[in-house]
Steps between C-alpha positions, in 0.01 A plus 500: 500500500429650822788738537400717172151547647633601834737743349228657290301522807763700677542729210129568486484556877803758490363658196182570701719640795711720277887475481605418868146599619485669848702455802377542846516867598574604148206603268435753241142521534227461776286156458194568273331183619479344851417128574393308794403135587192323578426324832504114455186339455454289833141419475552131486763495748514193742608538874375571846407863645720626770431772747831668474633813372786508232736790395605514160866621543672716218657276240881505473637523149835569338527883364437378152158393602441759766375734266178613304669423153389148342795289467631287199765244596758373232774251597739606731263613657479835345216719609346740253171679530194575273512883387222724582321227716495422869331344771240713695754481789825362586475119437541389858218735589275371226577132617447577852146666453394186262608253756295675763199517259524132421529411864201720578287335210551158648262600789680259731709739704382701789704785365767593243682812497832710424722664736348801675131362474497454888401125498607266791715269265536122560716424191687673226540429129834575416616485140781574266446540119766307297345548168224715336581557168467411118789243434629544138581127497200341417302831490349425852335703788684355795411556861674333788437609862655355824285496797499411866232506791629654810330475838504853612463401863833316550674579151520144399496391144192285441552381140704624196442449111578626166226555256557538109295513195585567143260609196566536136446875410406437145690826374771752637227772544491633843115436500574122438787510737315626798200282409731185519669624831145572638397143412818365659420725830163380524624137542758591734280712713226220521739243587660704765150598628413123549845407648451816762176344593647190584787647711318758716 
């Protein structure tokens, strides 16, 4: 009973994308809509304050995700993209900025910045984007990011962890897909912020 429903979802998603959708670096029209992410809500975050300064390093990602296109992933995995829609910047840049804002919003760190900000860094938060997409199977917004905290003074890894969240999209429209990814990202960013505070 579940297989026909999954196939229908796949047809619906691919129908929204258009036959074959877009491929990275190959588009017929410039995006007409740009999307970003919200910073995670960390008002109720538990944890101690720390007088250290943290650098949020540029996230690593496969080329399929190192782009401004909004990804849809079918079995394989096979990557396609929503037409005429894009992230406000490349996905790694968007994720990096929102991670920085989330950590800043905790109010628990002496300083949080990006490369070039001129901070005297105590720790680095290094990340790799493993998934940030609408997955056709289950019609879910999936975000998975691996992270590690590194002592900037001696280069030693303090801790590593993989964060993952999935949110039903409700429909295959780009608005609903981004909303689901944003909800998943909020959970990942909030959990990563709490984990970072415990390890610096």
